[in-house]
Short mmCIF file of C-alpha atoms in Angstrom, two decimals:
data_model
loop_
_atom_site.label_atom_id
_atom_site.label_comp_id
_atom_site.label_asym_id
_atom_site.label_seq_id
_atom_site.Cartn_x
_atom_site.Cartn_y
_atom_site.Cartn_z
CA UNK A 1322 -28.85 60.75 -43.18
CA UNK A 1323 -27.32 57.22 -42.78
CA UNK A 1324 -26.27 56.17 -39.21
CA UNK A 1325 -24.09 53.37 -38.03
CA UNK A 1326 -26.23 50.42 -36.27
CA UNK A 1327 -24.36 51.12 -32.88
CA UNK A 1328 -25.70 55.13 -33.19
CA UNK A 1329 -29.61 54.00 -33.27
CA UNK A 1330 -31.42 53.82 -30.18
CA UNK A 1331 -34.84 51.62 -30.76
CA UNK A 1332 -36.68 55.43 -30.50
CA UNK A 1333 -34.34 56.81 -33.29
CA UNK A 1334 -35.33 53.21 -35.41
CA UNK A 1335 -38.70 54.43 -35.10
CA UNK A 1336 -38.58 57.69 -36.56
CA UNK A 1337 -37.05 56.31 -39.14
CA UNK A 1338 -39.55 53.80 -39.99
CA UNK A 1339 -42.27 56.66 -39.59
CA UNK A 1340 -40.79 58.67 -42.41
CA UNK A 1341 -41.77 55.97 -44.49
CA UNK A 1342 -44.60 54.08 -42.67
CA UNK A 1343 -48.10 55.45 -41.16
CA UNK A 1344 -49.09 54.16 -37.99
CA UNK A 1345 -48.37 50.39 -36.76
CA UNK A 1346 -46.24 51.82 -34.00
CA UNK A 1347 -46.61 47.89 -31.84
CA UNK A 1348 -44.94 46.63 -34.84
CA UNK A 1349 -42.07 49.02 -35.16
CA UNK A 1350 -41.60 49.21 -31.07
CA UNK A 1351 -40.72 45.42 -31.31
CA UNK A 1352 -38.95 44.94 -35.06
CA UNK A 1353 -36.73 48.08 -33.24
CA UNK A 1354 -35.86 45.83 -30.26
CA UNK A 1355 -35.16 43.09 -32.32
CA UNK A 1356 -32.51 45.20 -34.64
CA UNK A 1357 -31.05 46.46 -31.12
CA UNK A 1358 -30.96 43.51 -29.59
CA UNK A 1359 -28.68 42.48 -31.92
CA UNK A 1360 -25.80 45.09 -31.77
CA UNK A 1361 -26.69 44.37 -27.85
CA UNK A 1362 -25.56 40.70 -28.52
CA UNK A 1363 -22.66 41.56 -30.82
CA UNK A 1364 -20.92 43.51 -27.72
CA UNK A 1365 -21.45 40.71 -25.26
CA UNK A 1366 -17.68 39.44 -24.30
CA UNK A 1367 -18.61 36.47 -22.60
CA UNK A 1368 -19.41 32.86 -23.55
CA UNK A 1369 -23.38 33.37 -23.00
CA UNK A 1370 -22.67 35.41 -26.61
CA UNK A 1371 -23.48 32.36 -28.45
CA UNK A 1372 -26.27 31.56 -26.22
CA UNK A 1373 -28.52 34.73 -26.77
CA UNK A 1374 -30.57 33.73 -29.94
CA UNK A 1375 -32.70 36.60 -32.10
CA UNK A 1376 -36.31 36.97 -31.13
CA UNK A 1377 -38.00 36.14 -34.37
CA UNK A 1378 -41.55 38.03 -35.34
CA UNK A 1379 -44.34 37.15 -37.11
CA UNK A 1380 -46.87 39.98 -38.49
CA UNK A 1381 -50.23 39.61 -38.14
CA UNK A 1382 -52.96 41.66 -40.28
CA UNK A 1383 -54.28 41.86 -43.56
CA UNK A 1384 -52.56 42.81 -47.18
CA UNK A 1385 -50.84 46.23 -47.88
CA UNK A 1386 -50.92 47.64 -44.42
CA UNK A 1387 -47.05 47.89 -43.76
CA UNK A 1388 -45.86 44.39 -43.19
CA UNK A 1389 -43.22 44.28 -45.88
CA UNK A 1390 -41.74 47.51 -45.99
CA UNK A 1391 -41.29 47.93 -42.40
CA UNK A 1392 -39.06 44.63 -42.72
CA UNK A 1393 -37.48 46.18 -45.87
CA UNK A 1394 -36.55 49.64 -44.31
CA UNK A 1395 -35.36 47.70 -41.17
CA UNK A 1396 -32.60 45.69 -43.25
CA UNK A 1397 -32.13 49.46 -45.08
CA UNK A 1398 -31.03 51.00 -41.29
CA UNK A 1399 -29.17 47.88 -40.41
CA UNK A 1400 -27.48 47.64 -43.94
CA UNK A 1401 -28.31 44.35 -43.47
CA UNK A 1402 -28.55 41.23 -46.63
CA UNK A 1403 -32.45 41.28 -46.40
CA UNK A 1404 -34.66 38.77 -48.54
CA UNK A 1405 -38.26 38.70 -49.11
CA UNK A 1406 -39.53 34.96 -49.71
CA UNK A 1407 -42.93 33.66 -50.17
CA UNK A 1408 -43.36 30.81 -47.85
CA UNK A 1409 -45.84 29.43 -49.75
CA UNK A 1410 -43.26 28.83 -52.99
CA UNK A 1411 -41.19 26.35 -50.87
CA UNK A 1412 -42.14 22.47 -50.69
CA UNK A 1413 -41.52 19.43 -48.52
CA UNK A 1414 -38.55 17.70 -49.43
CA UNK A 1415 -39.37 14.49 -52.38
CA UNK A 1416 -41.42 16.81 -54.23
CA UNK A 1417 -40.46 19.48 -56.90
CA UNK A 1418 -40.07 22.80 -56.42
CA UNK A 1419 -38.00 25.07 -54.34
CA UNK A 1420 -36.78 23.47 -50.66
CA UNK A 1421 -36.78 25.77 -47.59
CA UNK A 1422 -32.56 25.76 -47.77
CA UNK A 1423 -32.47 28.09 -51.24
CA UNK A 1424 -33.34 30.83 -49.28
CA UNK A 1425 -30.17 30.88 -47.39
CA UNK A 1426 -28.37 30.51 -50.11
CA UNK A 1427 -30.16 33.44 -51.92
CA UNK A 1428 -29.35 35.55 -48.95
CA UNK A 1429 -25.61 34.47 -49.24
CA UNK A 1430 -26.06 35.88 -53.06
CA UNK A 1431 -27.26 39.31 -51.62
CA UNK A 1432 -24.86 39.44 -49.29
CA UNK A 1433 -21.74 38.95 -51.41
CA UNK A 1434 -23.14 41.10 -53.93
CA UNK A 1435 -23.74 44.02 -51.30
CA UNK A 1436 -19.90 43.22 -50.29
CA UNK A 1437 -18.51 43.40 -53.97
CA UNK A 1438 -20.68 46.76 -54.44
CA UNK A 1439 -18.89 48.07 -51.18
CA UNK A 1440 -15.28 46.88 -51.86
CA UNK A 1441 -15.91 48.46 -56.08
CA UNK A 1442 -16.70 51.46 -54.39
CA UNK A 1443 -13.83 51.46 -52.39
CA UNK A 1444 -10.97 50.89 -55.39
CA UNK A 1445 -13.18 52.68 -57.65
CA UNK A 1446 -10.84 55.36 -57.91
CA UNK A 1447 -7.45 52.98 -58.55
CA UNK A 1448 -9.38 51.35 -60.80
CA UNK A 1449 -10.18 54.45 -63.20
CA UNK A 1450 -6.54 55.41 -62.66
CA UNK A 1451 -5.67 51.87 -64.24
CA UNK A 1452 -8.65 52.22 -66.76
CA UNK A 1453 -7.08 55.13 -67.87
CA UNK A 1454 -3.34 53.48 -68.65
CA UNK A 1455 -5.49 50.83 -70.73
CA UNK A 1456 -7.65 53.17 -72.70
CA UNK A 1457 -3.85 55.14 -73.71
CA UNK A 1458 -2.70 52.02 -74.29
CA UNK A 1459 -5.22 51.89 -77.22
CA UNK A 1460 -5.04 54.88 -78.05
CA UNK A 1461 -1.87 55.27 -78.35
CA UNK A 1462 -0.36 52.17 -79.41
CA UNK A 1463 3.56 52.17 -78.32
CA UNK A 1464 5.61 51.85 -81.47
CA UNK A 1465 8.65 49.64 -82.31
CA UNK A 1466 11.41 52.29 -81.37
CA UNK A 1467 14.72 51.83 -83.21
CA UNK A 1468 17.59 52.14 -80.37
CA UNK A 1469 17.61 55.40 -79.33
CA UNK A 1470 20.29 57.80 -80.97
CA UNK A 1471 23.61 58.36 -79.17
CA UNK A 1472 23.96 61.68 -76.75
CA UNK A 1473 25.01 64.48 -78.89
CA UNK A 1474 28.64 65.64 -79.00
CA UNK A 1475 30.87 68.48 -79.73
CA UNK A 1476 32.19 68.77 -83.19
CA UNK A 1477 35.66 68.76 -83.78
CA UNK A 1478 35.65 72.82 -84.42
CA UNK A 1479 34.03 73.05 -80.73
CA UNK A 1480 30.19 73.85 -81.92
CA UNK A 1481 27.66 72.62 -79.54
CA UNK A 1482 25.63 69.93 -81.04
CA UNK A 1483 22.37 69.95 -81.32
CA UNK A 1484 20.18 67.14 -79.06
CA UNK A 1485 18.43 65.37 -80.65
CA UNK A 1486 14.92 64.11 -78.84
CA UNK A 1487 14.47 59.91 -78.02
CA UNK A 1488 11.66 58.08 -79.95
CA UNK A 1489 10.67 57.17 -75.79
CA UNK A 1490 10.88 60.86 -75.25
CA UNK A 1491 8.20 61.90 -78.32
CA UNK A 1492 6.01 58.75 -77.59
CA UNK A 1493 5.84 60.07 -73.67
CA UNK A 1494 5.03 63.19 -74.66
CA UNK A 1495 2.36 62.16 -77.10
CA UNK A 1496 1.25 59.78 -74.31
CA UNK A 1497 0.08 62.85 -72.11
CA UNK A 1498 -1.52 65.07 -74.66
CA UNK A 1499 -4.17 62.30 -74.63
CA UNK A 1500 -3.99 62.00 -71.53
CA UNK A 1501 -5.27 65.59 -71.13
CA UNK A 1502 -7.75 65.17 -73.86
CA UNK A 1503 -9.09 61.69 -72.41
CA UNK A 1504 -9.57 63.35 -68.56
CA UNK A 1505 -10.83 66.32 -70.51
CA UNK A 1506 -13.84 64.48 -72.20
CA UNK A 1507 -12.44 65.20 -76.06
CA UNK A 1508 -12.23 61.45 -76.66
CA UNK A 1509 -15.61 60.29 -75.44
CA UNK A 1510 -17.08 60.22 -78.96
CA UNK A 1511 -13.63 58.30 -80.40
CA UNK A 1512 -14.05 54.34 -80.52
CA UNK A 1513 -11.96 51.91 -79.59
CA UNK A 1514 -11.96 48.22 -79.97
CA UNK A 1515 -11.94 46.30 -76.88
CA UNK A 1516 -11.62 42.27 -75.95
CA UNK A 1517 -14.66 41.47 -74.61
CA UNK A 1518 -15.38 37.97 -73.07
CA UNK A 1519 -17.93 36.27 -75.10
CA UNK A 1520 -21.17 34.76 -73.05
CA UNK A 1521 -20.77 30.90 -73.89
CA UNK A 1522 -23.32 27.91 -72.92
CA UNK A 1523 -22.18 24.79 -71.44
CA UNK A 1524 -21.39 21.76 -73.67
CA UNK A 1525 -23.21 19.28 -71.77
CA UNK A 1526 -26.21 19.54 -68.92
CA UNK A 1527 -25.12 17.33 -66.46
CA UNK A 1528 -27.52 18.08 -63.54
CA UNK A 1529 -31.69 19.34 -64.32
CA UNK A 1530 -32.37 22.44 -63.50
CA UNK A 1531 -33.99 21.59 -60.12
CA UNK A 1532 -30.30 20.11 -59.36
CA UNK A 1533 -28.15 23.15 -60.13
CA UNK A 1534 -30.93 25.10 -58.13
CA UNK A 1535 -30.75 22.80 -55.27
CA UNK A 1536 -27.08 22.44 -55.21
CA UNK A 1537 -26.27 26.55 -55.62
CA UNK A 1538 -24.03 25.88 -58.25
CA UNK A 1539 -23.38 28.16 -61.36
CA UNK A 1540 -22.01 25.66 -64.40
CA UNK A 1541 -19.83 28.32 -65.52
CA UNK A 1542 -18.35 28.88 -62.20
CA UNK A 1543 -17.87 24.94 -62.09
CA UNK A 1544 -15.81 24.82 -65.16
CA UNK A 1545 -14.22 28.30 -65.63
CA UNK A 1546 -10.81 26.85 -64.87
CA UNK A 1547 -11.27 23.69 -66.88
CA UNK A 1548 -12.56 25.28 -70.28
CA UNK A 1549 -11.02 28.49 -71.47
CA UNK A 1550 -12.41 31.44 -71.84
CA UNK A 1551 -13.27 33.45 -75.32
CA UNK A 1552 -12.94 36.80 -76.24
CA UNK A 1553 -14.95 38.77 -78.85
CA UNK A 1554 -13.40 42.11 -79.92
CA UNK A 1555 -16.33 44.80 -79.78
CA UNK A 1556 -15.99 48.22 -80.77
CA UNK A 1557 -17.47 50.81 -78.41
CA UNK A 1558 -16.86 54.31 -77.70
CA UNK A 1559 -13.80 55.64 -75.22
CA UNK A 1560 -16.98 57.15 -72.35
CA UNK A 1561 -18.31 53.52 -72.54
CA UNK A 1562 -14.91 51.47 -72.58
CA UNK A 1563 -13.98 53.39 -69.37
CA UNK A 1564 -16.70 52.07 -67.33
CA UNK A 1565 -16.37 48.83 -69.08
CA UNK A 1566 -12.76 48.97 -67.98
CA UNK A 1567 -12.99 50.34 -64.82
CA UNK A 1568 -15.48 47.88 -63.92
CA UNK A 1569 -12.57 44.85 -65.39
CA UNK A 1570 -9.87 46.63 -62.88
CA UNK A 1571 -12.17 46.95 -59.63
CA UNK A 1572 -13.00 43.13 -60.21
CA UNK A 1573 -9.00 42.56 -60.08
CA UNK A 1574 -8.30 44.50 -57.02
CA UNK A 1575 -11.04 42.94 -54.99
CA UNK A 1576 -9.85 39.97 -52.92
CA UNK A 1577 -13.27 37.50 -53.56
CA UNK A 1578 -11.84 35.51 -50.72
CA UNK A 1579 -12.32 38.54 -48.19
CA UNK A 1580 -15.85 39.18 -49.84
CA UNK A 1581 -16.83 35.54 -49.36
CA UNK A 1582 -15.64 36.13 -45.39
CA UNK A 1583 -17.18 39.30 -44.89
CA UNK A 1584 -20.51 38.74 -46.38
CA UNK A 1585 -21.12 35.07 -44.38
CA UNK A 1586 -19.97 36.97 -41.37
CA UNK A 1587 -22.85 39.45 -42.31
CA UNK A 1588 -25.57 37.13 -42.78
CA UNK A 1589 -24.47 35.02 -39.91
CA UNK A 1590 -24.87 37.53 -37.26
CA UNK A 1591 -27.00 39.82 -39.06
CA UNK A 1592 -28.89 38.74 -42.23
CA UNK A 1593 -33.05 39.12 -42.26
CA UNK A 1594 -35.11 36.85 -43.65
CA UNK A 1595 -38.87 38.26 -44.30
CA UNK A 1596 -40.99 35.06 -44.54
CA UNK A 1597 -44.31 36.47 -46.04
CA UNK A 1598 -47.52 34.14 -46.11
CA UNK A 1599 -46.74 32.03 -43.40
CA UNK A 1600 -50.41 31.43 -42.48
CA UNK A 1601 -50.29 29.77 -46.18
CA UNK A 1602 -48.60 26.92 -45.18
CA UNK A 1603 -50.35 25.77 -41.84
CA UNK A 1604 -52.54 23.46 -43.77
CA UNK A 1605 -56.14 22.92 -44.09
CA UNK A 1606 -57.08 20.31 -40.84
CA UNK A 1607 -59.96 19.23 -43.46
CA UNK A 1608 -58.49 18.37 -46.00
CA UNK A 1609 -57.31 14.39 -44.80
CA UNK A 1610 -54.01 15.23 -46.26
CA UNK A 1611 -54.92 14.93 -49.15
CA UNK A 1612 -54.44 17.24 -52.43
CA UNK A 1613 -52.48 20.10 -52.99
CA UNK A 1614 -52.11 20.53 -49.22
CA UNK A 1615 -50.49 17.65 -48.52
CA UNK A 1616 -46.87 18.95 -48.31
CA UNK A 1617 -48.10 22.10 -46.20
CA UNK A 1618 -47.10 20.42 -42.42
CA UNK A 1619 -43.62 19.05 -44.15
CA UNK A 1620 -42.46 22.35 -44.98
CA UNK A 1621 -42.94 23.48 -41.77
CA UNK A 1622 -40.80 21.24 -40.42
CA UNK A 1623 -38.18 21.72 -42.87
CA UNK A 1624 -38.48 24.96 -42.17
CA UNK A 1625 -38.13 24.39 -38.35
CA UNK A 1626 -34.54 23.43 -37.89
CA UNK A 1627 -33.41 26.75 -40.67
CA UNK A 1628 -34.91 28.74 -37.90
CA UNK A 1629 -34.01 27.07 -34.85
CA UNK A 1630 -30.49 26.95 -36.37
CA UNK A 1631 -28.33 24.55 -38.72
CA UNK A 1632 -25.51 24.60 -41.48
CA UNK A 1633 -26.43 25.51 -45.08
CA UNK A 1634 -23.99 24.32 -47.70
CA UNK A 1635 -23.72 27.43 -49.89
CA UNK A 1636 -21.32 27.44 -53.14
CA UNK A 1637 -19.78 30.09 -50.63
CA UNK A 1638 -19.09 27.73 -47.86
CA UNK A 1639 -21.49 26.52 -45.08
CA UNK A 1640 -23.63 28.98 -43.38
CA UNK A 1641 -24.74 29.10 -39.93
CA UNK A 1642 -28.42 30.39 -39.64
CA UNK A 1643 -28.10 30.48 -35.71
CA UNK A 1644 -28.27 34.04 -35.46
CA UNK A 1645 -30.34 35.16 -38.53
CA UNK A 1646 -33.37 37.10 -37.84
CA UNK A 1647 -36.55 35.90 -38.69
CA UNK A 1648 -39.58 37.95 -40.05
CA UNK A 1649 -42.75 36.02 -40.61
CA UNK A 1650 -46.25 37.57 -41.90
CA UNK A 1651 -49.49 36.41 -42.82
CA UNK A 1652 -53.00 37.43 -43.09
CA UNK A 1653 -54.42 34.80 -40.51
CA UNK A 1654 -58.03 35.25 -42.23
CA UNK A 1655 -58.49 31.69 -42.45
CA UNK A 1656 -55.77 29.55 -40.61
CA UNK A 1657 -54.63 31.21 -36.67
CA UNK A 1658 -50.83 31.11 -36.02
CA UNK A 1659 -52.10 28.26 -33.31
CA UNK A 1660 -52.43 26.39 -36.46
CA UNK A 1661 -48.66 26.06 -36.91
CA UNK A 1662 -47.15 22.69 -35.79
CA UNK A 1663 -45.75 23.52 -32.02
CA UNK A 1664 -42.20 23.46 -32.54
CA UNK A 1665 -42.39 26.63 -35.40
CA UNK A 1666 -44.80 28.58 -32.83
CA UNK A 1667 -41.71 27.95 -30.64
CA UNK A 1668 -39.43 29.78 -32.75
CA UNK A 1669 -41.44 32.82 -33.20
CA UNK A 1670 -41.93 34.16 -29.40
CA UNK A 1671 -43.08 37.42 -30.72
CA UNK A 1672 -46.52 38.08 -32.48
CA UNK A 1673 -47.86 41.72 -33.33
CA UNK A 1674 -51.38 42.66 -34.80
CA UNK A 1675 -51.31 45.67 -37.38
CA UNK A 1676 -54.12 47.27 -37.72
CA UNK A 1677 -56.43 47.61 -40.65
CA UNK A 1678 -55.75 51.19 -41.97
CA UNK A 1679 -58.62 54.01 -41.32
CA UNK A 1680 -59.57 56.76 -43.66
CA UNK A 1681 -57.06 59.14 -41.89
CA UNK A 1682 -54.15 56.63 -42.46
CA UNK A 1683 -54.63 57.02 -46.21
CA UNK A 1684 -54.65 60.99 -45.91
CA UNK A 1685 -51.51 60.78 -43.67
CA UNK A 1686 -50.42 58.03 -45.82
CA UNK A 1687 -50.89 59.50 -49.51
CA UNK A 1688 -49.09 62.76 -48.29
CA UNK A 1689 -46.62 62.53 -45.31
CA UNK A 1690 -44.17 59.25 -46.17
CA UNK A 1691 -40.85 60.83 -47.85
CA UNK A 1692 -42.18 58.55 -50.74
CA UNK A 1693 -45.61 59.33 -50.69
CA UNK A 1694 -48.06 58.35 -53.65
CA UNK A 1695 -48.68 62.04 -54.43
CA UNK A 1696 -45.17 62.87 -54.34
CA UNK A 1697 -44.23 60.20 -56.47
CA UNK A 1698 -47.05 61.32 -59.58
CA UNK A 1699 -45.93 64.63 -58.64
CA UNK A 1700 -42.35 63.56 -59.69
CA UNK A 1701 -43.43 61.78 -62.96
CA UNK A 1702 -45.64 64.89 -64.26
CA UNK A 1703 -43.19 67.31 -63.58
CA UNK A 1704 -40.96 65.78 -66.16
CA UNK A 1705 -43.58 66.65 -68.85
CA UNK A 1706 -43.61 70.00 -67.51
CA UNK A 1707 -46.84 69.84 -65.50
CA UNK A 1708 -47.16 71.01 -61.35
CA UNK A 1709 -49.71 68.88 -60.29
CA UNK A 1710 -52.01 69.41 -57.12
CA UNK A 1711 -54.33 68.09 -54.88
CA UNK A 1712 -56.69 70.37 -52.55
CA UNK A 1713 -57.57 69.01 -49.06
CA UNK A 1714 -60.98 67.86 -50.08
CA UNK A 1715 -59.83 65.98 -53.21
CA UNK A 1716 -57.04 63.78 -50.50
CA UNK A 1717 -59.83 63.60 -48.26
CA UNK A 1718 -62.23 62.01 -51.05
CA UNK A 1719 -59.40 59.23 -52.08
CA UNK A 1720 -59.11 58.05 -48.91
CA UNK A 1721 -62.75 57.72 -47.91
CA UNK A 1722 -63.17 56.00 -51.43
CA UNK A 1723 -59.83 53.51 -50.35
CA UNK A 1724 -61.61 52.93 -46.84
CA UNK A 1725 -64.88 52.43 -48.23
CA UNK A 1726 -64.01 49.91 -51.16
CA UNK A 1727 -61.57 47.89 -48.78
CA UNK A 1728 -65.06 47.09 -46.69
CA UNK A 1729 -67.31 46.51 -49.58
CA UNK A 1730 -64.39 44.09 -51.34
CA UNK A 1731 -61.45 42.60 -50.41
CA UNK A 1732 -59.28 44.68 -48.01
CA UNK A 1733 -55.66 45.11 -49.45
CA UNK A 1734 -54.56 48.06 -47.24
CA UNK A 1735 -52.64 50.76 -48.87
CA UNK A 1736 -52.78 49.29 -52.53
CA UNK A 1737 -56.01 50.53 -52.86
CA UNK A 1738 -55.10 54.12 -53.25
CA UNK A 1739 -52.53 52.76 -56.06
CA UNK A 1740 -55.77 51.66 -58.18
CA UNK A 1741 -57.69 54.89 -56.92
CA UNK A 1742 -54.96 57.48 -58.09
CA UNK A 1743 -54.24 55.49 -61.66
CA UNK A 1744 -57.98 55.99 -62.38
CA UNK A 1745 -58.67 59.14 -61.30
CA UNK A 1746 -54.94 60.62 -63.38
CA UNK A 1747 -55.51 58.39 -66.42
CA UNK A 1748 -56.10 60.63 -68.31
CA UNK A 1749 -54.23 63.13 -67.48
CA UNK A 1750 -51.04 60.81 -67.79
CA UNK A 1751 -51.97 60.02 -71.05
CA UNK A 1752 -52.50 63.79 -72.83
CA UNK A 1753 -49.48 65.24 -70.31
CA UNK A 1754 -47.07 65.09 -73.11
CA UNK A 1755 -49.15 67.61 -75.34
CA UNK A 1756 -50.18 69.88 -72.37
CA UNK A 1757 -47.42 71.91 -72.38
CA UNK A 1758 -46.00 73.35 -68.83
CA UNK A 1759 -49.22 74.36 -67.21
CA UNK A 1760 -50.43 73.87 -63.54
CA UNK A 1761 -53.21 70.99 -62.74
CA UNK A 1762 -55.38 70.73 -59.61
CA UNK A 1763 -57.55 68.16 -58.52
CA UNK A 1764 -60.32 68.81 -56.42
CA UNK A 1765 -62.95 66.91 -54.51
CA UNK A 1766 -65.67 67.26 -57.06
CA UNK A 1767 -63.36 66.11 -59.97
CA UNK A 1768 -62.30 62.78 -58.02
CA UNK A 1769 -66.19 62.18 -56.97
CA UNK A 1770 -67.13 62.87 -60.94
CA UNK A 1771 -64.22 59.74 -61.91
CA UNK A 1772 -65.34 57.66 -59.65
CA UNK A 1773 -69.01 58.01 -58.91
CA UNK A 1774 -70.30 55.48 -61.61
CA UNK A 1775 -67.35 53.15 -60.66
CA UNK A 1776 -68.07 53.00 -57.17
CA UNK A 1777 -71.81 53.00 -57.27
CA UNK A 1778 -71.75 49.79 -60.12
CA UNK A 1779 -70.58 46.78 -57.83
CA UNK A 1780 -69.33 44.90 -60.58
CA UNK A 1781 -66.89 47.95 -62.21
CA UNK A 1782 -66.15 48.06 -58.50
CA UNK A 1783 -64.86 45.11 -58.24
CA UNK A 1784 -62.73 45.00 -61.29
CA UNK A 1785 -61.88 48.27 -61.66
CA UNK A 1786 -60.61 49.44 -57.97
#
């Protein structure tokens, strides 16, 4: 059940998080201030509105124990732009690659997009209507009518004349028996030929690729008014043209000006940017500066003044990144979050430690979510007609396995029971299609018996789970 941002309370944030995430509570309590805190700010009257800035976060704690999804289902509740970025994909400014400012400019992308999607919705219905007039159109091509015949008269001996029915009359009439038969569903299977517009390449490259990506600008979108635009006809049938044409009519009733407005007002006062591997970009102190590391201390400071807040030129129209909330995780094995230059440590006031997950985390975990691992290969075998199901001792089994594998290897959370539950159901995903409809359980001894030799041999171990 969706609810406005206004009608969740930080406790009601949190129960929604925990239908999705085990445990971790620290780092909901706080990410559910932050999304508060900002419908808190938005009903401020006064000047100090401006003045009250977003607490950014950084996550601390090791791979696949919650950090991105509880920043993805927080943009979900707030209906939100959200983007996930790697922060170690950006580089200092001079050298190639992606700068810190593409970011916000992806975000704008979201944003309008999520706008368009809302305002389609929202004409969707005027825009079949219209779809519909178009599709008769083809169908029933209007005909060169001859004038239409004079009204009838009486003959001289006083007989009533018989009237005689208008070409515009017939062609109406023949109009809405399709009409019945196109709302109806008869047509679906008829084709009709449509004019499509044809996917053309520019003529010339005037900027390298790095250029168009630094600039935000589309070459089509540059020239569309300049070179004209060509149409292909395409044949397709009448179920397909309508959403084809339905799609062509909700484009013309939605006012891209007023999308443009709405969706930098949204990412202005409440986009989320989740900046993952953070700790990746503190730089190695050993290194001299030299080698790949070089560039690691310049991003941060070109990331600095994005978070603080400045002006992104957009193909959109500048963007103010004032109030934009900033999510930052890392793993911290190596590097600290001391290791950050002073200024970013600033920006992110608020640091939570998750916690490295515990055999009953994967039990809760593999069952409870409302997407749940064993729901989800529940979902996929049913298709084939199979009910598949786990006893107690068989859950317990996977997650001691996860827990004990994370400690002996490299500990990547949650993901674990991903590699777990694809070898212990290999096979039966691949012989489900020939099994018929039949019920399947899974018990402790049968997980033990897949994994036994796997577990006990370091080296299948290791590249195996």
């Amino acid at each position: 059940m969706k609810k406005e941002l206004h009608e969740l309370t930080p406790k009601q944030i949190v129960t929604e998080l925990n239908k999705y995430i085990i445990g971790q509570n620290s780092a909901k309590r706080m990410v559910s201030i932050a999304l508060r805190n900002r419908w808190r700010r938005q009903q401020v009257e006064s000047d100090i509105r401006e003045e009250i800035m977003p607490n950014n976060i950084i996550l601390i704690g090791p791979t696949g124990v919650g950090k991105t999804e509880i920043s993805r289902r927080l943009a979900k509740l707030a209906q939100a732009p959200f983007i996930k970025v790697e922060a170690s994909k950006f580089t200092e400014v001079g050298y190639v690659g992606r700068d810190v400012d593409s970011m916000i400019r992806d975000l704008v992308d979201i944003g309008v997009n999520m706008v368009r999607e809302e305002m389609t919705l929202a004409v969707q219905d005027k825009a079949r209507q219209m779809a519909v007039e178009r599709l008769l159109d083809l169908l029933v091509p209007k005909p060169k009518m001859p004038p239409s015949p004079p009204p009838p008269t009486s003959s001289e001996y006083g007989e009533q004349a018989v009237p005689v029915e208008s070409h515009e009359a017939r062609y109406e009439k023949t109009r809405e028996r399709f009409r019945e038969k196109l709302l109806s569903g008869e047509l679906d299977k008829r084709e009709v030929e449509l004019d499509m517009q044809a996917e053309s390449t520019p003529m010339m490259q005037i900027f390298s690729p790095a250029g168009i990506e630094e600039m935000g600008l589309n070459m089509r979108e540059l020239f569309g008014n300049i070179m004209p635009k060509k149409t292909k006809k395409r044949k397709v049938k009448v179920e397909e043209a309508m959403v084809i044409l339905t799609q062509e009519e909700a484009q013309k009733l939605i006012d891209m000006d007023a999308v443009i407005k709405e969706a930098t007002r949204r990412v202005e006062e409440a986009g989320i940017v989740f900046l993952d591997e953070i700790d990746k970009i503190s730089g190695n102190k050993g290194s001299g500066g030299q080698g790949p590391d070089v560039s690691r201390e310049g991003v941060q400071r070109d990331l600095l003044p994005v978070v603080e807040g400045t002006t992104v030129i957009t193909k959109y129209g500048p963007v103010k990144t004032d109030h934009i909330l900033f999510v930052a995780s890392g793993a911290f094995h190596v590097a600290k979050p001391s290791d950050l230059i002073p200024e970013l440590q600033g920006r992110f006031p608020i640091r939570v430690e998750l916690n490295s997950l515990t055999s009953e985390d994967f039990i809760r975990i593999l069952t409870e979510p409302e997407n749940a691992l064993m729901k989800q290969y529940h979902a996929l075998l049913s298709t084939e007609g199979i009910e598949l199901k786990f006893t107690e001792d068989a859950i317990r089994e996977i997650a001691e396995t996860a827990t004990f594998v994370n400690t002996k290897s490299e500990n990547i959370g949650a993901r674990r029971l991903h590699t777990i539950m694809s070898t212990i159901l290999e096979d039966l995903l691949f012989e489900a299609s020939d099994m018929g409809e039949q019920t399947v359980e899974i018990d402790g001894k049968f997980v033990r018996d897949k994994l036994k030799n796997i577990v006990e041999d370091e080296d299948l171990r290791r590249y195996i789970l």
